[in-house]
XYZ file of N, CA and C in Angstrom:
510
model
N -19.715 -12.285 0.149
C -19.233 -12.190 1.590
C -18.209 -11.068 1.718
N -18.480 -10.161 2.718
C -17.497 -8.998 2.841
C -16.320 -9.527 3.604
N -15.021 -9.164 3.645
C -14.339 -9.568 4.412
C -13.862 -8.670 5.781
N -13.582 -9.073 6.837
C -13.425 -7.962 7.888
C -12.426 -6.901 7.733
N -12.575 -5.730 8.117
C -11.432 -4.867 7.714
C -10.179 -4.930 8.496
N -10.264 -5.719 9.589
C -9.068 -5.980 10.467
C -9.520 -6.963 11.506
N -8.490 -7.879 12.037
C -8.565 -8.862 13.096
C -8.734 -8.408 14.153
N -9.225 -7.280 14.831
C -9.342 -6.811 15.778
C -7.904 -6.356 16.519
N -7.629 -5.924 17.566
C -6.520 -5.094 18.167
C -5.488 -5.518 17.217
N -5.067 -6.803 17.182
C -3.946 -7.622 16.444
C -3.853 -7.080 15.307
N -4.644 -6.915 14.200
C -5.067 -6.671 12.993
C -4.632 -4.885 13.006
N -5.029 -4.549 13.896
C -4.942 -2.985 14.099
C -3.510 -2.579 14.049
N -3.211 -3.253 15.150
C -1.693 -2.973 15.618
C -0.579 -3.498 14.274
N -1.010 -4.419 13.319
C -0.308 -4.692 12.360
C -0.234 -3.850 11.192
N -1.402 -3.134 10.966
C -1.776 -1.690 10.016
C -1.093 -0.863 10.518
N -0.975 -0.433 11.979
C -0.093 0.667 12.497
C 1.447 0.279 11.843
N 1.786 -0.867 12.179
C 3.161 -0.944 12.116
C 3.451 -1.039 10.467
N 2.708 -1.393 9.705
C 2.832 -1.589 8.137
C 2.757 0.132 7.493
N 1.956 0.766 8.219
C 1.721 2.186 7.709
C 3.042 2.945 8.242
N 3.427 2.796 9.348
C 4.612 3.305 9.988
C 5.727 3.071 9.005
N 6.154 1.689 8.886
C 7.180 1.511 8.166
C 7.199 1.878 6.798
N 6.057 1.785 6.062
C 5.914 2.379 4.874
C 6.146 3.934 4.459
N 5.390 4.420 5.656
C 5.254 5.953 5.556
C 6.826 6.477 6.071
N 7.346 5.636 6.874
C 8.932 6.022 6.920
C 9.764 6.076 5.578
N 9.770 4.886 4.919
C 10.469 4.826 3.461
C 9.987 5.784 2.521
N 8.477 5.955 2.480
C 8.197 6.765 1.365
C 8.672 8.141 2.044
N 8.413 8.596 3.076
C 9.207 10.291 3.512
C 10.542 10.024 3.348
N 11.118 9.240 3.799
C 12.816 9.210 3.345
C 13.082 9.578 1.787
N 12.404 9.047 1.055
C 12.835 9.103 -0.265
C 12.251 10.264 -0.902
N 11.154 10.866 -0.322
C 10.891 11.998 -0.590
C 11.796 13.036 -0.079
N 12.091 13.335 1.079
C 12.968 13.729 1.888
C 14.163 13.835 1.019
N 14.958 12.939 0.434
C 16.264 12.660 -0.062
C 15.696 13.647 -1.404
N 14.827 13.287 -2.229
C 14.516 13.931 -3.501
C 14.287 15.654 -3.352
N 13.692 15.921 -2.210
C 13.636 17.494 -2.191
C 14.669 18.086 -1.478
N 15.299 17.793 -0.206
C 16.236 18.183 0.487
C 17.556 18.000 0.244
N 17.888 16.715 -0.310
C 19.278 16.228 -0.700
C 19.528 16.493 -2.120
N 18.762 15.932 -2.884
C 18.991 16.273 -4.622
C 18.863 17.685 -4.988
N 17.587 18.150 -4.169
C 16.906 19.520 -4.888
C 15.983 19.126 -6.375
N 15.231 20.012 -6.508
C 14.255 19.852 -7.685
C 15.175 19.605 -9.289
N 16.551 20.612 -8.981
C 16.971 20.391 -10.241
C 17.840 19.114 -10.220
N 18.048 18.476 -9.209
C 18.798 17.273 -9.328
C 18.045 16.201 -9.472
N 16.631 16.290 -8.963
C 15.561 14.997 -9.336
C 15.447 14.942 -10.739
N 15.147 16.469 -11.359
C 14.478 16.630 -12.673
C 15.849 15.960 -13.566
N 17.105 16.307 -13.256
C 17.987 15.941 -14.134
C 18.101 14.341 -14.099
N 17.931 13.808 -12.972
C 17.815 12.387 -12.387
C 16.582 11.531 -13.258
N 15.484 12.167 -13.218
C 14.455 11.805 -14.048
C 14.778 11.572 -15.520
N 15.004 12.879 -15.898
C 15.676 13.196 -17.588
C 16.369 11.854 -17.737
N 17.571 11.627 -17.029
C 18.577 10.576 -17.095
C 17.929 9.104 -17.369
N 16.575 8.931 -16.528
C 16.264 7.637 -16.778
C 15.186 7.358 -17.753
N 15.095 8.561 -18.581
C 13.875 8.394 -19.466
C 12.831 8.771 -19.034
N 12.223 9.388 -18.014
C 11.056 9.721 -17.189
C 10.486 10.753 -18.276
N 9.178 10.727 -18.686
C 8.699 11.842 -19.799
C 7.996 13.251 -18.834
N 8.458 14.270 -19.383
C 8.184 15.650 -18.577
C 8.833 15.487 -17.408
N 9.866 15.267 -17.312
C 10.810 14.908 -16.002
C 11.022 16.382 -15.250
N 10.632 17.496 -15.553
C 10.488 18.762 -14.827
C 9.125 19.098 -14.131
N 8.256 18.056 -14.731
C 7.050 18.359 -13.840
C 7.128 16.614 -13.074
N 7.175 15.821 -13.334
C 7.287 14.485 -12.761
C 8.217 14.584 -11.964
N 9.401 14.816 -11.756
C 10.317 14.678 -10.551
C 9.789 15.777 -9.501
N 9.510 16.978 -9.581
C 8.822 17.696 -8.148
C 7.524 16.887 -7.667
N 6.558 16.274 -8.474
C 5.206 15.829 -8.447
C 5.911 14.615 -7.399
N 6.350 13.716 -8.091
C 6.767 12.524 -7.270
C 7.630 12.800 -6.023
N 8.405 13.695 -6.208
C 9.271 14.169 -4.826
C 8.333 14.502 -3.602
N 7.385 15.510 -4.022
C 6.304 15.587 -3.049
C 5.243 14.828 -2.749
N 5.041 14.137 -3.659
C 4.005 12.837 -3.203
C 4.575 12.003 -2.463
N 6.082 11.476 -2.443
C 6.460 10.752 -1.364
C 6.870 11.221 -0.157
N 7.008 12.637 -0.261
C 7.446 13.577 1.239
C 6.193 13.571 1.997
N 5.087 13.952 1.254
C 3.721 14.187 1.968
C 3.058 13.183 2.171
N 3.085 12.215 1.202
C 2.218 10.790 1.548
C 2.722 10.323 2.536
N 4.229 9.873 2.660
C 4.916 9.408 3.515
C 4.212 9.926 4.927
N 4.440 11.057 4.959
C 4.058 11.876 6.249
C 2.423 11.184 6.868
N 1.657 11.761 5.553
C 0.405 11.339 6.162
C 0.197 9.777 6.364
N 0.985 8.828 5.636
C 0.658 7.243 6.154
C 1.151 7.209 7.645
N 2.026 7.492 7.904
C 2.732 7.591 9.582
C 1.801 8.012 10.093
N 0.872 9.368 9.914
C -0.220 9.749 10.847
C -1.432 8.691 10.798
N -1.481 8.017 9.378
C -2.743 7.580 9.109
C -4.247 8.494 9.022
N -3.523 9.531 8.050
C -4.328 10.569 7.461
C -4.638 10.709 6.329
N -5.927 10.438 5.723
C -6.281 10.038 4.318
C -5.766 9.215 3.830
N -5.707 8.021 4.480
C -4.570 6.804 4.465
C -5.140 6.083 2.878
N -6.628 6.126 2.615
C -7.059 5.306 1.267
C -6.418 5.850 0.142
N -6.990 7.236 0.328
C -6.737 8.059 -1.213
C -4.703 8.293 -1.294
N -4.353 8.509 -0.021
C -2.807 8.709 -0.144
C -2.275 7.413 -0.898
N -2.736 6.112 0.085
C -2.229 5.114 -0.267
C -2.182 4.921 -1.960
N -3.384 4.943 -2.450
C -3.607 4.812 -3.865
C -2.593 5.633 -4.743
N -2.542 6.973 -4.441
C -1.594 7.766 -4.935
C -0.328 7.353 -4.838
N 0.555 6.525 -3.762
C 1.613 6.186 -3.536
C 1.721 4.921 -4.552
N 0.652 4.083 -4.564
C 0.710 2.840 -5.286
C 1.026 3.307 -6.581
N 0.229 4.065 -7.249
C 0.230 4.500 -8.583
C 1.579 5.015 -8.763
N 2.122 5.817 -8.089
C 3.593 6.256 -8.208
C 4.621 5.221 -8.372
N 4.353 4.119 -7.562
C 5.292 3.214 -7.640
C 4.872 2.159 -8.904
N 3.919 1.768 -9.206
C 3.527 1.304 -10.408
C 4.428 2.116 -11.819
N 4.237 3.543 -11.835
C 4.937 4.252 -13.003
C 6.426 3.839 -12.743
N 6.803 4.366 -11.680
C 8.313 3.979 -11.257
C 8.636 2.479 -11.776
N 8.288 1.630 -11.912
C 8.296 0.201 -12.068
C 8.152 0.106 -13.526
N 7.126 0.611 -14.258
C 7.116 0.584 -15.693
C 7.940 1.530 -16.421
N 8.355 2.583 -16.042
C 9.172 3.502 -16.620
C 10.734 3.156 -16.316
N 10.988 2.640 -15.283
C 12.518 2.551 -14.986
C 12.873 1.045 -14.301
N 12.085 0.580 -13.714
C 12.816 -0.728 -12.804
C 12.490 -2.155 -13.629
N 11.369 -2.136 -14.253
C 10.932 -3.644 -15.006
C 12.189 -4.100 -15.929
N 12.659 -3.220 -16.794
C 13.819 -3.741 -17.636
C 15.244 -3.885 -16.981
N 15.261 -3.667 -15.756
C 16.184 -3.883 -14.872
C 16.229 -5.315 -14.121
N 15.044 -6.266 -14.420
C 14.822 -7.378 -13.567
C 14.111 -7.040 -12.379
N 14.089 -7.973 -11.275
C 13.471 -8.020 -10.091
C 14.434 -7.444 -8.829
N 15.683 -7.718 -8.858
C 16.494 -7.387 -7.655
C 17.071 -6.104 -7.552
N 16.918 -5.295 -6.575
C 17.286 -3.985 -6.287
C 18.654 -3.673 -6.576
N 19.585 -4.128 -6.399
C 21.090 -4.279 -6.588
C 21.491 -4.248 -7.852
N 20.245 -4.478 -9.209
C 20.560 -4.286 -10.669
C 19.783 -3.070 -10.645
N 19.093 -2.686 -9.749
C 17.842 -1.372 -10.355
C 16.587 -1.961 -10.759
N 16.491 -3.185 -10.201
C 15.283 -3.961 -10.311
C 13.963 -3.539 -9.481
N 13.020 -4.132 -9.704
C 11.629 -3.711 -9.345
C 11.239 -4.055 -7.985
N 12.015 -5.177 -7.076
C 11.560 -5.417 -6.060
C 11.190 -4.322 -4.897
N 11.800 -3.070 -4.831
C 11.626 -2.271 -3.756
C 10.116 -1.343 -4.150
N 10.005 -1.183 -5.574
C 9.065 -0.216 -5.756
C 7.925 -1.501 -5.865
N 7.654 -2.439 -6.219
C 7.002 -3.511 -6.328
C 6.362 -3.853 -4.724
N 7.166 -3.745 -3.851
C 7.104 -4.067 -2.351
C 6.366 -2.642 -1.932
N 6.757 -1.635 -2.117
C 6.091 -0.653 -1.673
C 4.718 -0.068 -2.303
N 4.671 -0.580 -3.346
C 3.519 -0.305 -4.145
C 2.375 -1.241 -3.659
N 2.843 -2.694 -3.396
C 1.582 -3.872 -2.879
C 1.138 -3.383 -1.527
N 2.258 -2.674 -0.782
C 1.680 -2.378 0.420
C 0.773 -1.273 0.635
N 1.111 -0.192 -0.127
C 0.171 0.932 -0.347
C -0.901 0.548 -1.040
N -0.819 -0.283 -1.910
C -2.385 -0.707 -2.634
C -3.492 -1.607 -1.551
N -2.400 -2.369 -0.477
C -3.197 -3.188 0.173
C -3.911 -2.072 1.390
N -3.067 -1.249 1.990
C -3.587 -0.055 3.028
C -4.771 0.802 1.873
N -4.715 0.833 0.999
C -5.633 1.893 0.108
C -6.778 1.060 0.048
N -6.674 -0.582 0.145
C -8.021 -1.460 0.327
C -8.722 -1.542 1.540
N -8.001 -1.675 2.597
C -8.451 -1.889 3.969
C -8.238 -0.801 4.772
N -7.582 0.243 4.726
C -7.662 1.495 5.493
C -6.673 1.338 6.422
N -6.723 2.741 7.240
C -5.629 2.936 8.338
C -5.697 2.206 9.526
N -6.833 1.445 9.708
C -6.808 0.804 11.178
C -7.038 1.686 12.387
N -7.480 1.215 13.386
C -8.080 1.758 14.390
C -7.206 2.892 15.238
N -5.613 2.774 15.052
C -4.745 3.586 15.795
C -4.506 4.541 14.583
N -5.126 5.333 14.085
C -5.015 6.508 12.877
C -5.758 7.681 13.417
N -5.125 8.894 12.645
C -6.017 10.186 12.392
C -7.218 9.781 11.643
N -7.195 9.146 10.745
C -8.287 8.870 10.117
C -9.404 8.575 10.927
N -9.313 7.657 12.000
C -10.626 7.465 13.021
C -11.389 8.431 13.727
N -10.226 9.503 13.736
C -10.743 10.914 14.074
C -11.513 12.173 13.409
N -11.196 11.925 12.040
C -11.606 12.987 10.923
C -12.934 12.774 11.007
N -13.855 14.063 10.487
C -15.061 13.640 10.104
C -15.306 12.819 9.122
N -16.068 11.827 9.231
C -16.339 10.723 7.981
C -15.414 9.623 8.069
N -14.710 9.617 9.267
C -13.680 8.124 9.525
C -14.249 7.125 9.610
N -13.534 6.011 9.527
C -14.337 4.827 9.573
C -14.020 4.263 11.078
N -15.203 4.164 11.653
C -15.481 3.631 12.967
C -15.438 2.420 12.787
N -14.894 1.823 14.199
C -14.884 0.270 14.349
C -16.066 -0.581 14.047
N -16.123 -1.498 13.433
C -17.312 -2.409 12.911
C -17.575 -3.124 14.273
N -18.967 -3.489 14.637
C -19.456 -4.354 15.321
C -18.734 -5.812 15.435
N -18.604 -6.585 16.554
C -18.225 -7.633 16.255
C -19.413 -8.713 15.831
N -20.419 -7.980 16.005
C -21.701 -9.155 15.634
C -21.862 -8.989 14.214
N -23.090 -9.094 13.655
C -23.719 -8.977 12.041
C -22.895 -7.970 11.388
N -22.535 -8.094 10.436
C -22.143 -6.969 9.651
C -23.412 -5.627 9.154
N -23.337 -4.831 8.734
C -24.618 -3.826 8.233
C -25.230 -4.793 6.718
N -24.405 -5.079 6.142
C -24.958 -5.667 4.957
C -25.584 -6.894 5.141
N -25.057 -7.993 6.251
C -25.848 -9.358 6.603
C -27.324 -8.953 7.552
N -26.970 -7.954 8.393
C -28.380 -7.315 9.079
C -29.344 -6.830 7.910
N -28.871 -5.901 6.825
C -29.914 -5.597 5.867
C -30.385 -6.923 5.314
N -29.631 -8.110 4.734
C -29.944 -9.106 4.073
C -31.119 -9.831 4.887
N -30.875 -9.903 6.347
C -31.758 -10.610 7.114
C -33.255 -9.750 7.126
N -33.047 -8.357 7.470
C -33.932 -7.969 7.369
C -34.722 -7.879 6.165
N -34.244 -7.989 5.032
C -35.104 -7.765 3.805
C -35.562 -9.363 3.634
N -34.933 -10.295 4.114
C -35.701 -11.703 3.739
C -36.699 -12.217 4.888
N -36.483 -11.364 6.137
C -37.477 -11.411 7.100
C -39.100 -10.641 6.627
N -38.720 -9.658 5.790
C -39.775 -8.720 5.298
C -40.589 -9.664 4.585
N -39.828 -9.909 3.296
C -40.082 -11.034 2.158
C -41.290 -12.002 2.715
N -40.782 -13.002 3.731
C -41.102 -13.970 4.160
C -42.428 -13.610 4.865
N -42.499 -12.526 5.983
C -43.771 -11.920 6.272
C -45.000 -11.602 5.336
N -44.544 -10.761 4.227
C -45.440 -10.386 3.229
C -45.900 -11.462 2.475
N -45.330 -12.650 2.106
C -45.802 -13.851 1.616
C -46.146 -14.874 2.383
N -46.249 -14.633 3.791
C -47.086 -15.707 4.744
C -46.138 -16.700 4.769
N -44.795 -16.468 4.634
C -43.893 -17.693 4.827
C -43.555 -18.741 3.546
N -44.283 -18.230 2.252
C -44.175 -19.296 1.358
C -43.064 -18.522 0.507
N -42.146 -19.555 0.407
C -40.967 -19.112 -0.559
C -41.279 -19.687 -2.173
N -40.519 -19.021 -3.127
C -40.516 -19.669 -4.356
C -39.556 -20.445 -4.998
């Protein structure tokens, strides 16, 4: 049984709020890395935390968070951007935050865990109705409130099978 993508306008509003909140946080962290710390500062910080290949990882993470955050706010390319951001947070948790425990005041994983879980949820359900994704070519259009396409297809297949066997079932 397929789950509905959202629960109508209220669900779409919830997705909008979640997308904007997560997007602002990711954007702010990316902005901080790119503008305030600079690539040299980010690279040195990553090196100090033991992140492998810090000279590549630092700039990649900085721009993924900056650009990814902006795209989340807009709701553009949400599924792929959210998946990339979720992986970013998973790697941050594994490489840096897990050994510090749960709580952020000790450098723990609660922030990256929350951001990663939120991003993963958006990757799974999409941006919702109030997004740029809705107007992009190939964007997800609203589902009808009636039967889903898979339910309709299953019903059609069942009806055709019944008709061809004269109503007999095995």
